Short mmCIF file of C-alpha atoms and ligand atoms in Angstrom, two decimals:
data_model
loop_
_atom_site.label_atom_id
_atom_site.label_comp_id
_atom_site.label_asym_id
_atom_site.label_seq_id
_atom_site.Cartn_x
_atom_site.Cartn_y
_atom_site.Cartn_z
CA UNK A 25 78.92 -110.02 -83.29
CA UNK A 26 82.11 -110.38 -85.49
CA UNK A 27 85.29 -108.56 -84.31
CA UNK A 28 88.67 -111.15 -85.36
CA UNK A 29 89.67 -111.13 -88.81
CA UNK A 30 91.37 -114.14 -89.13
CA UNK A 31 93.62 -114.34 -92.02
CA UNK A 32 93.38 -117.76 -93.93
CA UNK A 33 95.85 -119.94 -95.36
CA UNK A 34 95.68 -117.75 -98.93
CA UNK A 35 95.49 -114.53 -97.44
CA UNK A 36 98.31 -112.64 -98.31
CA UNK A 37 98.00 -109.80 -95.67
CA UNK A 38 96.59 -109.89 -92.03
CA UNK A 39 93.67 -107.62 -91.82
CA UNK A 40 93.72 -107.62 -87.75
CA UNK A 41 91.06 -106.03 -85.92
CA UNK A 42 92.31 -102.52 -85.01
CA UNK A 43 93.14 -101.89 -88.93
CA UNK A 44 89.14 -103.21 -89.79
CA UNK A 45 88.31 -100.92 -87.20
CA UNK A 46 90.35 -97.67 -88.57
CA UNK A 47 89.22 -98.48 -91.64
CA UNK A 48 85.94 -98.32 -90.62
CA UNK A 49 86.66 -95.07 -89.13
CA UNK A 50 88.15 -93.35 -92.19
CA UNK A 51 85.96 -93.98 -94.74
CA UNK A 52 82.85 -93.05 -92.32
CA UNK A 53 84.92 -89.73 -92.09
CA UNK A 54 85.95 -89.17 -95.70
CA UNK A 55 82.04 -90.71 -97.34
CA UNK A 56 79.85 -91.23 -94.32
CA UNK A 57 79.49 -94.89 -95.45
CA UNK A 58 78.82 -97.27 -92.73
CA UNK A 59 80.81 -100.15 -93.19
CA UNK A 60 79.18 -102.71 -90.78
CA UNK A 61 81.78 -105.46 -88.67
CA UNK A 62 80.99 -108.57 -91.05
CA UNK A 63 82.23 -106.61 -93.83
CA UNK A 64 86.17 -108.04 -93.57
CA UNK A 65 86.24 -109.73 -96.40
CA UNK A 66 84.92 -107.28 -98.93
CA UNK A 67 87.46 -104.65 -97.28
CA UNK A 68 90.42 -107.41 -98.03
CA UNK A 69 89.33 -107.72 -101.23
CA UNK A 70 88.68 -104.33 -102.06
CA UNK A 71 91.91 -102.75 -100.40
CA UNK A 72 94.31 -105.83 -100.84
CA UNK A 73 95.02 -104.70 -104.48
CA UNK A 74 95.97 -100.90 -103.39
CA UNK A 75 98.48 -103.12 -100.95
CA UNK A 76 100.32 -104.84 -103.85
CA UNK A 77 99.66 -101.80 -106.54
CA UNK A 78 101.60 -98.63 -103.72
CA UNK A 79 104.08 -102.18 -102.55
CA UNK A 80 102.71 -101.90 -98.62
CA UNK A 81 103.67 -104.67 -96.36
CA UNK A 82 100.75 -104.84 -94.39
CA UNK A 83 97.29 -103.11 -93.54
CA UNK A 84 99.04 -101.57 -90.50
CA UNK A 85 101.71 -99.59 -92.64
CA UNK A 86 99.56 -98.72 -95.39
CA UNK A 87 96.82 -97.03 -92.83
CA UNK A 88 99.68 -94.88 -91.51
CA UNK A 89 101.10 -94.01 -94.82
CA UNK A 90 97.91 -93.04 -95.71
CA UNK A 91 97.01 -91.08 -92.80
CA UNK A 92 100.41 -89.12 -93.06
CA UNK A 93 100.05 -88.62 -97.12
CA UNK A 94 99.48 -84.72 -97.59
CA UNK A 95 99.63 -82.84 -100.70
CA UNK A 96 98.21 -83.89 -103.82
CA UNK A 97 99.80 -87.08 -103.78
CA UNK A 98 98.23 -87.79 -100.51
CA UNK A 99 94.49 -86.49 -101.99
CA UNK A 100 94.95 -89.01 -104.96
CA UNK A 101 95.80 -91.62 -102.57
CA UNK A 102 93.08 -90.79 -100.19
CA UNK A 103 91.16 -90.71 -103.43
CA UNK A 104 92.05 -94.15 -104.48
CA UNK A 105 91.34 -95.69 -100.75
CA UNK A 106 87.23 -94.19 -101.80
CA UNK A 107 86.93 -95.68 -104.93
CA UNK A 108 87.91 -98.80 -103.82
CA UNK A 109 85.52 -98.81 -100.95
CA UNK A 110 82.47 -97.89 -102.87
CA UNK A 111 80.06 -99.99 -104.16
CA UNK A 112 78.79 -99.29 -107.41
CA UNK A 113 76.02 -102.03 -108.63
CA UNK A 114 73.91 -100.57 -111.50
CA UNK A 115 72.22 -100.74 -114.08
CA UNK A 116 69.69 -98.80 -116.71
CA UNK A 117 66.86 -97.82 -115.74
CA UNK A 118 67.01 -99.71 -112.68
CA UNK A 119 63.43 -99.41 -111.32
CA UNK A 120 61.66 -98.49 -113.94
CA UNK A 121 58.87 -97.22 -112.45
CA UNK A 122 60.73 -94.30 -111.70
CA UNK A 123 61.01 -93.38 -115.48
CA UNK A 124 57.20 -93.68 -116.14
CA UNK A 125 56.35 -90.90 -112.84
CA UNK A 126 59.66 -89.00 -114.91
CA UNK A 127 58.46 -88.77 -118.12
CA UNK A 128 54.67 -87.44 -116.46
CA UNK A 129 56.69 -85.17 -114.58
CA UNK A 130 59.25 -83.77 -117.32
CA UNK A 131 55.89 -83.03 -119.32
CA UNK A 132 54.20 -81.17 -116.55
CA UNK A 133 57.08 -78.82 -115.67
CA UNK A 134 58.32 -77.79 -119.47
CA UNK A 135 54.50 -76.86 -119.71
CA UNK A 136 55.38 -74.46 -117.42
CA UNK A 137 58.72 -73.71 -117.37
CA UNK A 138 58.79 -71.03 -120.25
CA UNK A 139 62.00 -71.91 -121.68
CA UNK A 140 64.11 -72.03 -118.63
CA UNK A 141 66.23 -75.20 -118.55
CA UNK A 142 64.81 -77.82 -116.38
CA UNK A 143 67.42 -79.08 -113.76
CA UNK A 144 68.04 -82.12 -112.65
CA UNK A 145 70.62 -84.21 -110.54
CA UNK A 146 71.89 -87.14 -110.60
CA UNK A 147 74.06 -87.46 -107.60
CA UNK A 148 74.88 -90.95 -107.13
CA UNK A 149 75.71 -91.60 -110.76
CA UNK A 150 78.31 -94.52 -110.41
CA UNK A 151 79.11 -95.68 -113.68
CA UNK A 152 76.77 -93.58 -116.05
CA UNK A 153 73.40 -96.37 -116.75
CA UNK A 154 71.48 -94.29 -114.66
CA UNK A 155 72.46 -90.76 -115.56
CA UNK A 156 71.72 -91.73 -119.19
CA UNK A 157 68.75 -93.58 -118.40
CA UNK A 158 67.75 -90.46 -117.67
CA UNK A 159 68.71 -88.45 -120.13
CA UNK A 160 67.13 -91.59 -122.51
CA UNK A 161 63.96 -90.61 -120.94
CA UNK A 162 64.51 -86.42 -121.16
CA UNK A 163 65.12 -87.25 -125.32
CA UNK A 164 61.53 -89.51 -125.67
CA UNK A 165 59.84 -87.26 -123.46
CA UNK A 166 60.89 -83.85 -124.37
CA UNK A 167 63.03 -84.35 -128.15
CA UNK A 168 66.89 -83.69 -128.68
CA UNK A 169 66.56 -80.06 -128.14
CA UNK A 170 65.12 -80.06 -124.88
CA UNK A 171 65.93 -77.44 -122.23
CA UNK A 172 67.28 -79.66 -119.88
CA UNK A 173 70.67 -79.47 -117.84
CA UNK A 174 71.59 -82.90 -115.85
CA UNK A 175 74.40 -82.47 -113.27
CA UNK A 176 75.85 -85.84 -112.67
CA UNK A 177 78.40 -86.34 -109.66
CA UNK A 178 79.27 -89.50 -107.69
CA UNK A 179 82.49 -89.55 -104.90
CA UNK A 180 84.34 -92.04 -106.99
CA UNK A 181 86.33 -91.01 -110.22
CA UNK A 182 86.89 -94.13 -111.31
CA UNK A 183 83.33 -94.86 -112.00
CA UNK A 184 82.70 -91.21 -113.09
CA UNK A 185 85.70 -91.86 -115.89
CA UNK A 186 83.62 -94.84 -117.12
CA UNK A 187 80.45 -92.50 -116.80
CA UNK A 188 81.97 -89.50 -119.09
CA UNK A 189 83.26 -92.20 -121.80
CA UNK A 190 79.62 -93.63 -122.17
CA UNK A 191 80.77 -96.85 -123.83
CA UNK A 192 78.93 -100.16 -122.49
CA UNK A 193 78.62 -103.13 -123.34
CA UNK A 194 75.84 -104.19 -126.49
CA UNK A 195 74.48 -106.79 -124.17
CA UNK A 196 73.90 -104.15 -121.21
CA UNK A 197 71.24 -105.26 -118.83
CA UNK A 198 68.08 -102.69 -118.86
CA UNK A 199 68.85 -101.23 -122.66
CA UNK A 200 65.90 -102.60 -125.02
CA UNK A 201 66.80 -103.06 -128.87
CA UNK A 202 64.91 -99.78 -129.70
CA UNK A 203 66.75 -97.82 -127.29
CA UNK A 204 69.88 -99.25 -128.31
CA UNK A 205 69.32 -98.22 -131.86
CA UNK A 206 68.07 -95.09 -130.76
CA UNK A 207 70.27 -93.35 -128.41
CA UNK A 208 73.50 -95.33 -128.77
CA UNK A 209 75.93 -95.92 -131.72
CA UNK A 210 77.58 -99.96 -132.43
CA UNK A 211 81.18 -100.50 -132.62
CA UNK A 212 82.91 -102.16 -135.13
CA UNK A 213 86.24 -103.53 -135.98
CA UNK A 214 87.72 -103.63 -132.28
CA UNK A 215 85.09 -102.28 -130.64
CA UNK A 216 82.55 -104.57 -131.97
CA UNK A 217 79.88 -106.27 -129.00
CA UNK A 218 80.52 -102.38 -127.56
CA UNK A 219 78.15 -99.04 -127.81
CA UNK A 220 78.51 -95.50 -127.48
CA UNK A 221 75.87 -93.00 -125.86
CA UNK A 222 75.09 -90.46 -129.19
CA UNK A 223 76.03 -86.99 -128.52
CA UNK A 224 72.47 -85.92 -128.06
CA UNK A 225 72.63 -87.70 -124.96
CA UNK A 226 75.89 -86.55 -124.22
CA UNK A 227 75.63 -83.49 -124.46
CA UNK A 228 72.87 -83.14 -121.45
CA UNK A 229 75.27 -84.23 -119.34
CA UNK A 230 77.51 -82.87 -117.51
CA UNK A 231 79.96 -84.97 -115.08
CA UNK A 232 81.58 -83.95 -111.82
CA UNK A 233 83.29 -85.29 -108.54
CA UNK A 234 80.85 -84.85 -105.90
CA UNK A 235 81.07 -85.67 -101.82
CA UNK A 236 78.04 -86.03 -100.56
CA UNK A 237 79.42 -85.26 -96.64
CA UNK A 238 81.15 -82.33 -98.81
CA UNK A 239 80.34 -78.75 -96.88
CA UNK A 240 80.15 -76.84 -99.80
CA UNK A 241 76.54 -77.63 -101.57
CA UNK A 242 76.82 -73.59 -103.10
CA UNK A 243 78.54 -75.01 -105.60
CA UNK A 244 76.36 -76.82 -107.38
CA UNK A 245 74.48 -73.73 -108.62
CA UNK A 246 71.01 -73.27 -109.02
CA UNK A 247 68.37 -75.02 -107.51
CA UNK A 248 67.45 -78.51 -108.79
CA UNK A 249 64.09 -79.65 -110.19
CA UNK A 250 64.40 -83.14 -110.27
CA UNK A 251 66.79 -85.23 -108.12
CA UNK A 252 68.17 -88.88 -108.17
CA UNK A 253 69.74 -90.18 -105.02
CA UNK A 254 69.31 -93.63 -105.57
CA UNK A 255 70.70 -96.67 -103.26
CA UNK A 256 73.40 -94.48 -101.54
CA UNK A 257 71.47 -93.13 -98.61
CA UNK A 258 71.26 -96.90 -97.84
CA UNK A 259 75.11 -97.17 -97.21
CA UNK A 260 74.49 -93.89 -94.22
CA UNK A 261 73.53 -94.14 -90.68
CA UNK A 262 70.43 -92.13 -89.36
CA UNK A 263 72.09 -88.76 -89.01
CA UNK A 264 74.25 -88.41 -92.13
CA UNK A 265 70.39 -88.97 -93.92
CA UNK A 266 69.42 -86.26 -92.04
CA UNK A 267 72.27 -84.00 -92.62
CA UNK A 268 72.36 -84.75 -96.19
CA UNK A 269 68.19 -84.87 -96.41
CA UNK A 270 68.73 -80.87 -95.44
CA UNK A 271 71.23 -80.22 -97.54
CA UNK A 272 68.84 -81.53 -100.43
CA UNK A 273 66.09 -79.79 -99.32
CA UNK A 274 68.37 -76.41 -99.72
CA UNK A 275 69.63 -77.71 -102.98
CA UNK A 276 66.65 -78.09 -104.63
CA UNK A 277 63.18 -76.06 -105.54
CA UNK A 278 59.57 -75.78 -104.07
CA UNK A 279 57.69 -78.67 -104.96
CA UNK A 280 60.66 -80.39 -106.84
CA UNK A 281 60.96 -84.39 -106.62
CA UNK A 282 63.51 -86.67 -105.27
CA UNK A 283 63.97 -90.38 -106.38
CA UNK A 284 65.28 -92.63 -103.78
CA UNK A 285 66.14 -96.29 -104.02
CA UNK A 286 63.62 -99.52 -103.06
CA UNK A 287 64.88 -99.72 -99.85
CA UNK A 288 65.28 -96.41 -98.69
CA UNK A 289 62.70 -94.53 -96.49
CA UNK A 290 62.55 -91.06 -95.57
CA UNK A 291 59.05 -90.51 -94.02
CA UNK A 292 60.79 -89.42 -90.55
CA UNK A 293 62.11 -85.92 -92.46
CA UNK A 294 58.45 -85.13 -93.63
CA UNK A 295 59.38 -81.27 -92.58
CA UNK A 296 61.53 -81.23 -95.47
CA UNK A 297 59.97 -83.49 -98.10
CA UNK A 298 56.41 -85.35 -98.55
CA UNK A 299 55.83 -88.76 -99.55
CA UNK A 300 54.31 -88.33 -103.58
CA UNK A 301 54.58 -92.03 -104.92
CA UNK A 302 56.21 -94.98 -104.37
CA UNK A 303 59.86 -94.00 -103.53
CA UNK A 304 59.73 -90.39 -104.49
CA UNK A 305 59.15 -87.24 -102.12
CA UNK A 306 58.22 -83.76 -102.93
CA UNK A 307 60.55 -81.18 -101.62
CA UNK A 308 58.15 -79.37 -99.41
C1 SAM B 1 74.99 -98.75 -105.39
S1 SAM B 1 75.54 -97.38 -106.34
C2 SAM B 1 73.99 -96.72 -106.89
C3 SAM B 1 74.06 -96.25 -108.33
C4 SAM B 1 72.76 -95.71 -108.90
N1 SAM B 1 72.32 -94.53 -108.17
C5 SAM B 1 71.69 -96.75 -108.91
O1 SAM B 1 70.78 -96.71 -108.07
O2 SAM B 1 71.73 -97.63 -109.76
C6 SAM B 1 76.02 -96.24 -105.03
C7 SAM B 1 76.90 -95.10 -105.52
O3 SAM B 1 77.00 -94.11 -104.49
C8 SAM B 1 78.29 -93.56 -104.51
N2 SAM B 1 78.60 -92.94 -103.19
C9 SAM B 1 78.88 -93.55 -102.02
N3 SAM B 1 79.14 -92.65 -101.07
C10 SAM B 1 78.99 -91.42 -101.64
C11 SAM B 1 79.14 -90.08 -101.17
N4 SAM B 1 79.48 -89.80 -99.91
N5 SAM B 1 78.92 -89.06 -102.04
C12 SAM B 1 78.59 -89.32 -103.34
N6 SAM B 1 78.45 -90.57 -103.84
C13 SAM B 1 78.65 -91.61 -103.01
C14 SAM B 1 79.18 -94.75 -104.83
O4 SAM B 1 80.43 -94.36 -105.35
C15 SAM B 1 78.32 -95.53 -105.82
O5 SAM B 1 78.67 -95.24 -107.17
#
Protein backbone atom coordinates (compact mmCIF):
# COMPACT_ATOMS: atom_id res chain seq x y z
CA UNK A 1 0.00 0.00 0.00
CA UNK A 2 1.40 3.37 -1.33
CA UNK A 3 -0.68 6.54 -0.64
CA UNK A 4 2.21 9.78 0.04
CA UNK A 5 3.75 11.17 -2.89
CA UNK A 6 6.64 12.63 -1.62
CA UNK A 7 8.17 15.17 -3.78
CA UNK A 8 12.07 14.84 -4.01
CA UNK A 9 14.72 17.26 -3.97
CA UNK A 10 14.36 17.69 -8.13
CA UNK A 11 10.81 17.62 -8.24
CA UNK A 12 9.58 20.66 -9.44
CA UNK A 13 5.86 20.31 -8.39
CA UNK A 14 4.28 18.49 -5.32
CA UNK A 15 2.07 15.77 -6.54
CA UNK A 16 0.25 15.36 -2.91
CA UNK A 17 -2.06 12.66 -2.36
CA UNK A 18 -5.57 14.09 -2.92
CA UNK A 19 -4.36 15.42 -6.56
CA UNK A 20 -2.91 11.45 -7.31
CA UNK A 21 -6.14 10.53 -6.13
CA UNK A 22 -8.37 12.98 -8.49
CA UNK A 23 -6.31 12.15 -11.02
CA UNK A 24 -7.00 8.80 -10.64
CA UNK A 25 -10.55 9.63 -10.64
CA UNK A 26 -10.68 11.60 -13.91
CA UNK A 27 -9.04 9.67 -16.19
CA UNK A 28 -11.04 6.40 -14.90
CA UNK A 29 -14.05 8.71 -15.85
CA UNK A 30 -12.92 10.19 -19.17
CA UNK A 31 -10.91 6.37 -20.49
CA UNK A 32 -11.85 3.81 -17.89
CA UNK A 33 -8.09 3.26 -17.34
CA UNK A 34 -7.19 2.09 -13.98
CA UNK A 35 -4.36 3.85 -12.85
CA UNK A 36 -3.18 1.75 -9.81
CA UNK A 37 -1.60 3.83 -6.36
CA UNK A 38 2.22 3.06 -7.23
CA UNK A 39 1.75 4.77 -10.38
CA UNK A 40 3.02 8.51 -8.97
CA UNK A 41 5.80 8.76 -10.72
CA UNK A 42 4.69 7.96 -14.23
CA UNK A 43 1.68 10.51 -13.57
CA UNK A 44 4.57 13.29 -12.60
CA UNK A 45 6.24 12.55 -15.46
CA UNK A 46 3.56 12.29 -17.77
CA UNK A 47 1.50 15.44 -16.54
CA UNK A 48 4.51 17.59 -15.23
CA UNK A 49 5.14 18.81 -18.86
CA UNK A 50 1.28 19.96 -19.43
CA UNK A 51 2.25 21.97 -15.94
CA UNK A 52 5.13 23.98 -17.50
CA UNK A 53 3.59 23.89 -21.31
CA UNK A 54 -0.45 25.76 -19.93
CA UNK A 55 2.27 27.77 -16.98
CA UNK A 56 0.24 25.99 -13.80
CA UNK A 57 1.73 26.45 -10.45
CA UNK A 58 0.92 23.32 -9.04
CA UNK A 59 -1.10 19.95 -9.53
CA UNK A 60 -3.78 21.46 -7.26
CA UNK A 61 -4.53 24.53 -9.65
CA UNK A 62 -4.14 22.78 -12.78
CA UNK A 63 -6.87 19.93 -11.64
CA UNK A 64 -9.30 22.80 -11.00
CA UNK A 65 -8.56 24.66 -14.12
CA UNK A 66 -9.12 21.68 -15.79
CA UNK A 67 -12.20 20.64 -14.19
CA UNK A 68 -13.74 24.20 -14.80
CA UNK A 69 -12.38 24.35 -18.67
CA UNK A 70 -15.68 24.18 -20.88
CA UNK A 71 -15.97 24.85 -24.44
CA UNK A 72 -13.68 23.71 -26.96
CA UNK A 73 -10.80 25.00 -25.30
CA UNK A 74 -11.66 23.01 -22.31
CA UNK A 75 -12.28 19.60 -24.71
CA UNK A 76 -8.68 20.16 -26.18
CA UNK A 77 -7.39 20.51 -22.80
CA UNK A 78 -9.27 17.61 -21.43
CA UNK A 79 -7.95 16.10 -24.61
CA UNK A 80 -4.37 16.79 -23.91
CA UNK A 81 -4.68 15.53 -20.02
CA UNK A 82 -5.67 11.72 -22.19
CA UNK A 83 -2.94 11.64 -24.36
CA UNK A 84 -0.63 12.22 -21.87
CA UNK A 85 -1.96 9.52 -19.65
CA UNK A 86 -2.01 6.81 -22.19
CA UNK A 87 0.38 4.38 -22.75
CA UNK A 88 1.17 3.56 -26.12
CA UNK A 89 4.08 0.71 -26.40
CA UNK A 90 4.00 -0.92 -29.88
CA UNK A 91 5.26 -2.31 -32.34
CA UNK A 92 4.63 -4.35 -35.88
CA UNK A 93 3.24 -7.17 -35.85
CA UNK A 94 3.56 -7.54 -32.28
CA UNK A 95 2.59 -11.21 -31.71
CA UNK A 96 2.90 -12.58 -34.69
CA UNK A 97 1.02 -15.40 -34.32
CA UNK A 98 -1.88 -13.39 -34.67
CA UNK A 99 -1.01 -12.61 -38.39
CA UNK A 100 -0.55 -16.33 -39.38
CA UNK A 101 -4.53 -17.30 -37.79
CA UNK A 102 -5.21 -13.63 -39.99
CA UNK A 103 -4.03 -14.42 -43.12
CA UNK A 104 -6.06 -18.25 -42.75
CA UNK A 105 -8.87 -16.26 -41.80
CA UNK A 106 -8.83 -13.30 -44.48
CA UNK A 107 -8.69 -16.33 -47.06
CA UNK A 108 -11.64 -18.15 -45.65
CA UNK A 109 -14.05 -15.20 -45.50
CA UNK A 110 -13.24 -13.45 -49.15
CA UNK A 111 -14.08 -17.13 -50.31
CA UNK A 112 -17.22 -16.30 -49.20
CA UNK A 113 -17.82 -12.94 -49.02
CA UNK A 114 -18.93 -12.30 -52.74
CA UNK A 115 -17.42 -9.04 -53.17
CA UNK A 116 -18.62 -7.31 -50.11
CA UNK A 117 -15.76 -5.50 -48.35
CA UNK A 118 -14.42 -7.38 -45.47
CA UNK A 119 -14.39 -5.21 -42.23
CA UNK A 120 -12.15 -4.99 -39.83
CA UNK A 121 -11.15 -2.85 -36.67
CA UNK A 122 -8.47 -1.84 -35.27
CA UNK A 123 -9.46 -0.07 -32.15
CA UNK A 124 -6.53 0.38 -30.09
CA UNK A 125 -4.31 1.56 -32.91
CA UNK A 126 -1.78 3.83 -30.95
CA UNK A 127 0.74 4.90 -33.23
CA UNK A 128 -0.14 3.04 -36.58
CA UNK A 129 2.58 -0.46 -36.46
CA UNK A 130 -0.28 -2.41 -35.78
CA UNK A 131 -3.00 -1.04 -38.00
CA UNK A 132 -0.53 -1.44 -40.89
CA UNK A 133 0.69 -4.63 -39.80
CA UNK A 134 -2.45 -5.43 -40.66
CA UNK A 135 -3.13 -4.03 -43.59
CA UNK A 136 0.69 -5.59 -44.55
CA UNK A 137 -0.97 -8.82 -44.03
CA UNK A 138 -4.60 -7.89 -45.99
CA UNK A 139 -1.98 -6.88 -49.23
CA UNK A 140 0.10 -10.59 -49.06
CA UNK A 141 -2.96 -12.31 -48.32
CA UNK A 142 -5.57 -10.88 -50.47
CA UNK A 143 -3.38 -8.37 -53.31
CA UNK A 144 -3.62 -4.43 -53.52
CA UNK A 145 -7.12 -4.51 -54.69
CA UNK A 146 -8.62 -6.30 -51.99
CA UNK A 147 -12.11 -5.58 -50.67
CA UNK A 148 -11.15 -4.70 -47.43
CA UNK A 149 -12.13 -1.56 -45.22
CA UNK A 150 -9.93 -1.17 -41.83
CA UNK A 151 -11.38 1.35 -39.32
CA UNK A 152 -8.60 2.42 -37.11
CA UNK A 153 -9.42 4.56 -33.86
CA UNK A 154 -7.45 4.92 -30.60
CA UNK A 155 -8.56 7.79 -27.64
CA UNK A 156 -5.36 9.63 -28.16
CA UNK A 157 -4.78 12.06 -31.19
CA UNK A 158 -1.49 12.47 -30.71
CA UNK A 159 -0.63 8.96 -31.51
CA UNK A 160 -3.42 8.77 -34.16
CA UNK A 161 -1.50 12.01 -35.94
CA UNK A 162 1.65 9.83 -36.02
CA UNK A 163 -0.67 6.86 -37.21
CA UNK A 164 -2.29 8.89 -40.34
CA UNK A 165 1.36 10.24 -41.38
CA UNK A 166 2.72 6.55 -41.59
CA UNK A 167 6.37 7.60 -41.49
CA UNK A 168 8.68 5.34 -39.11
CA UNK A 169 11.71 4.87 -38.61
CA UNK A 170 13.99 2.38 -41.33
CA UNK A 171 15.23 0.55 -38.32
CA UNK A 172 11.54 -0.13 -36.93
CA UNK A 173 11.39 -3.14 -34.71
CA UNK A 174 9.02 -6.03 -36.31
CA UNK A 175 9.44 -4.72 -40.21
CA UNK A 176 11.63 -7.48 -42.13
CA UNK A 177 13.78 -6.19 -45.21
CA UNK A 178 11.17 -7.68 -47.66
CA UNK A 179 8.39 -5.96 -46.12
CA UNK A 180 10.21 -2.87 -45.95
CA UNK A 181 10.86 -2.93 -49.63
CA UNK A 182 7.54 -4.02 -50.20
CA UNK A 183 4.99 -1.96 -48.57
CA UNK A 184 7.01 1.10 -47.56
CA UNK A 185 8.92 3.80 -49.58
CA UNK A 186 12.90 5.16 -48.21
CA UNK A 187 13.56 8.69 -47.64
CA UNK A 188 16.21 10.54 -48.90
CA UNK A 189 17.91 13.82 -48.58
CA UNK A 190 16.39 14.85 -45.04
CA UNK A 191 14.38 12.18 -44.54
CA UNK A 192 16.95 9.62 -45.08
CA UNK A 193 17.08 6.49 -42.08
CA UNK A 194 12.97 7.29 -42.41
CA UNK A 195 10.03 5.27 -44.44
CA UNK A 196 6.73 5.90 -45.64
CA UNK A 197 3.69 3.32 -45.67
CA UNK A 198 2.89 3.15 -49.85
CA UNK A 199 -0.49 4.30 -50.65
CA UNK A 200 -1.75 0.82 -51.21
CA UNK A 201 -1.54 0.48 -47.65
CA UNK A 202 -2.81 3.72 -47.04
CA UNK A 203 -5.45 3.76 -48.63
CA UNK A 204 -7.18 0.71 -46.51
CA UNK A 205 -7.08 2.75 -43.82
CA UNK A 206 -9.05 4.87 -42.47
CA UNK A 207 -8.19 6.84 -39.05
CA UNK A 208 -10.51 8.16 -36.38
CA UNK A 209 -10.73 9.36 -32.64
CA UNK A 210 -12.37 6.68 -30.83
CA UNK A 211 -13.45 6.36 -26.81
CA UNK A 212 -13.78 3.19 -25.97
CA UNK A 213 -16.17 4.17 -22.63
CA UNK A 214 -17.78 6.39 -25.59
CA UNK A 215 -21.87 5.68 -25.57
CA UNK A 216 -22.27 6.00 -29.03
CA UNK A 217 -20.88 2.56 -30.76
CA UNK A 218 -23.80 3.36 -33.85
CA UNK A 219 -21.37 5.23 -35.20
CA UNK A 220 -19.02 3.11 -36.30
CA UNK A 221 -21.28 1.66 -39.02
CA UNK A 222 -21.61 -1.69 -40.06
CA UNK A 223 -20.78 -4.62 -38.33
CA UNK A 224 -17.12 -5.70 -38.06
CA UNK A 225 -15.56 -8.96 -39.28
CA UNK A 226 -12.40 -8.95 -37.77
CA UNK A 227 -11.42 -7.01 -34.62
CA UNK A 228 -8.10 -5.96 -32.87
CA UNK A 229 -8.30 -4.87 -29.28
CA UNK A 230 -4.98 -5.54 -28.31
CA UNK A 231 -3.26 -4.70 -24.74
CA UNK A 232 -5.90 -2.03 -23.79
CA UNK A 233 -8.47 -4.16 -22.05
CA UNK A 234 -5.45 -4.78 -19.75
CA UNK A 235 -5.38 -1.06 -18.53
CA UNK A 236 -9.67 -1.74 -17.39
CA UNK A 237 -11.05 -3.11 -14.28
CA UNK A 238 -13.52 -6.15 -14.43
CA UNK A 239 -16.65 -4.25 -15.36
CA UNK A 240 -15.51 -1.73 -17.98
CA UNK A 241 -14.32 -5.39 -19.86
CA UNK A 242 -17.61 -6.33 -19.52
CA UNK A 243 -19.29 -3.25 -20.62
CA UNK A 244 -17.02 -2.82 -23.45
CA UNK A 245 -16.94 -6.93 -24.19
CA UNK A 246 -20.93 -6.16 -25.00
CA UNK A 247 -20.50 -3.39 -26.79
CA UNK A 248 -18.11 -5.54 -29.12
CA UNK A 249 -20.24 -8.23 -29.29
CA UNK A 250 -23.01 -5.64 -30.80
CA UNK A 251 -20.37 -4.13 -32.95
CA UNK A 252 -19.37 -6.93 -34.67
CA UNK A 253 -20.88 -10.08 -36.85
CA UNK A 254 -21.88 -13.80 -36.18
CA UNK A 255 -18.96 -15.81 -35.97
CA UNK A 256 -16.50 -12.80 -36.47
CA UNK A 257 -13.00 -12.88 -34.48
CA UNK A 258 -11.49 -10.71 -31.91
CA UNK A 259 -7.67 -10.45 -31.21
CA UNK A 260 -6.78 -9.64 -27.73
CA UNK A 261 -3.38 -9.09 -26.22
CA UNK A 262 -0.98 -11.97 -24.30
CA UNK A 263 -2.21 -11.11 -21.19
CA UNK A 264 -5.68 -10.56 -21.56
CA UNK A 265 -8.41 -13.20 -20.79
CA UNK A 266 -11.92 -13.15 -21.52
CA UNK A 267 -13.20 -16.74 -20.88
CA UNK A 268 -15.68 -15.32 -18.03
CA UNK A 269 -17.92 -13.49 -21.08
CA UNK A 270 -18.21 -16.91 -22.98
CA UNK A 271 -22.10 -15.77 -23.61
CA UNK A 272 -20.79 -13.31 -25.88
CA UNK A 273 -17.64 -14.75 -27.45
CA UNK A 274 -15.87 -18.39 -27.53
CA UNK A 275 -12.39 -19.14 -27.01
CA UNK A 276 -11.02 -20.15 -30.98
CA UNK A 277 -7.10 -20.05 -30.51
CA UNK A 278 -4.66 -18.76 -28.50
CA UNK A 279 -5.82 -15.16 -27.67
CA UNK A 280 -8.62 -14.86 -30.12
CA UNK A 281 -12.52 -15.43 -29.49
CA UNK A 282 -15.29 -15.96 -31.86
CA UNK A 283 -18.12 -13.58 -31.50
CA UNK A 284 -20.78 -16.05 -30.67
C1 LIG B 1 -0.33 -0.39 -25.10
S1 LIG B 1 -1.11 0.39 -26.47
C2 LIG B 1 -1.50 -1.03 -27.47
C3 LIG B 1 -1.27 -0.76 -28.94
C4 LIG B 1 -1.54 -1.93 -29.87
N1 LIG B 1 -2.93 -2.35 -29.80
C5 LIG B 1 -0.63 -3.08 -29.57
O1 LIG B 1 -1.07 -4.07 -28.98
O2 LIG B 1 0.54 -3.01 -29.94
C6 LIG B 1 -2.70 0.81 -25.74
C7 LIG B 1 -3.48 1.84 -26.55
O3 LIG B 1 -4.82 1.90 -26.06
C8 LIG B 1 -5.27 3.23 -26.13
N2 LIG B 1 -6.40 3.44 -25.20
C9 LIG B 1 -6.37 3.53 -23.85
N3 LIG B 1 -7.59 3.76 -23.37
C10 LIG B 1 -8.45 3.79 -24.43
C11 LIG B 1 -9.85 3.99 -24.58
N4 LIG B 1 -10.65 4.21 -23.54
N5 LIG B 1 -10.38 3.96 -25.83
C12 LIG B 1 -9.57 3.77 -26.91
N6 LIG B 1 -8.24 3.58 -26.84
C13 LIG B 1 -7.67 3.58 -25.61
C14 LIG B 1 -4.03 4.04 -25.77
O4 LIG B 1 -4.12 5.37 -26.23
C15 LIG B 1 -2.92 3.24 -26.44
O5 LIG B 1 -2.57 3.77 -27.70
Amino acid sequence: MNAVALPTADQEFKLSTADFERIRQLIYQRAGISLHAGKQAMVYSRLSRRLRETGRPSFTDYLQWLEQANGPAGEAEWQEFVNCLTTNLTAFFREDHHFHALVDDLRARAAVNHGRPLRIWCNAASTGEEPYSLAMAVVETLGASAQVKLVCSDIDTKVLATAQRGVYGADARGLSPERLKRHFLRGTAANAGFVRVKPELARLTEFRAFNLMNASWAALGDPFDIVFCRNVMIYFDNPTQRQVLERMHRAMAPGGLLYVGHSENFTDARDLFRLRGKTIYERV
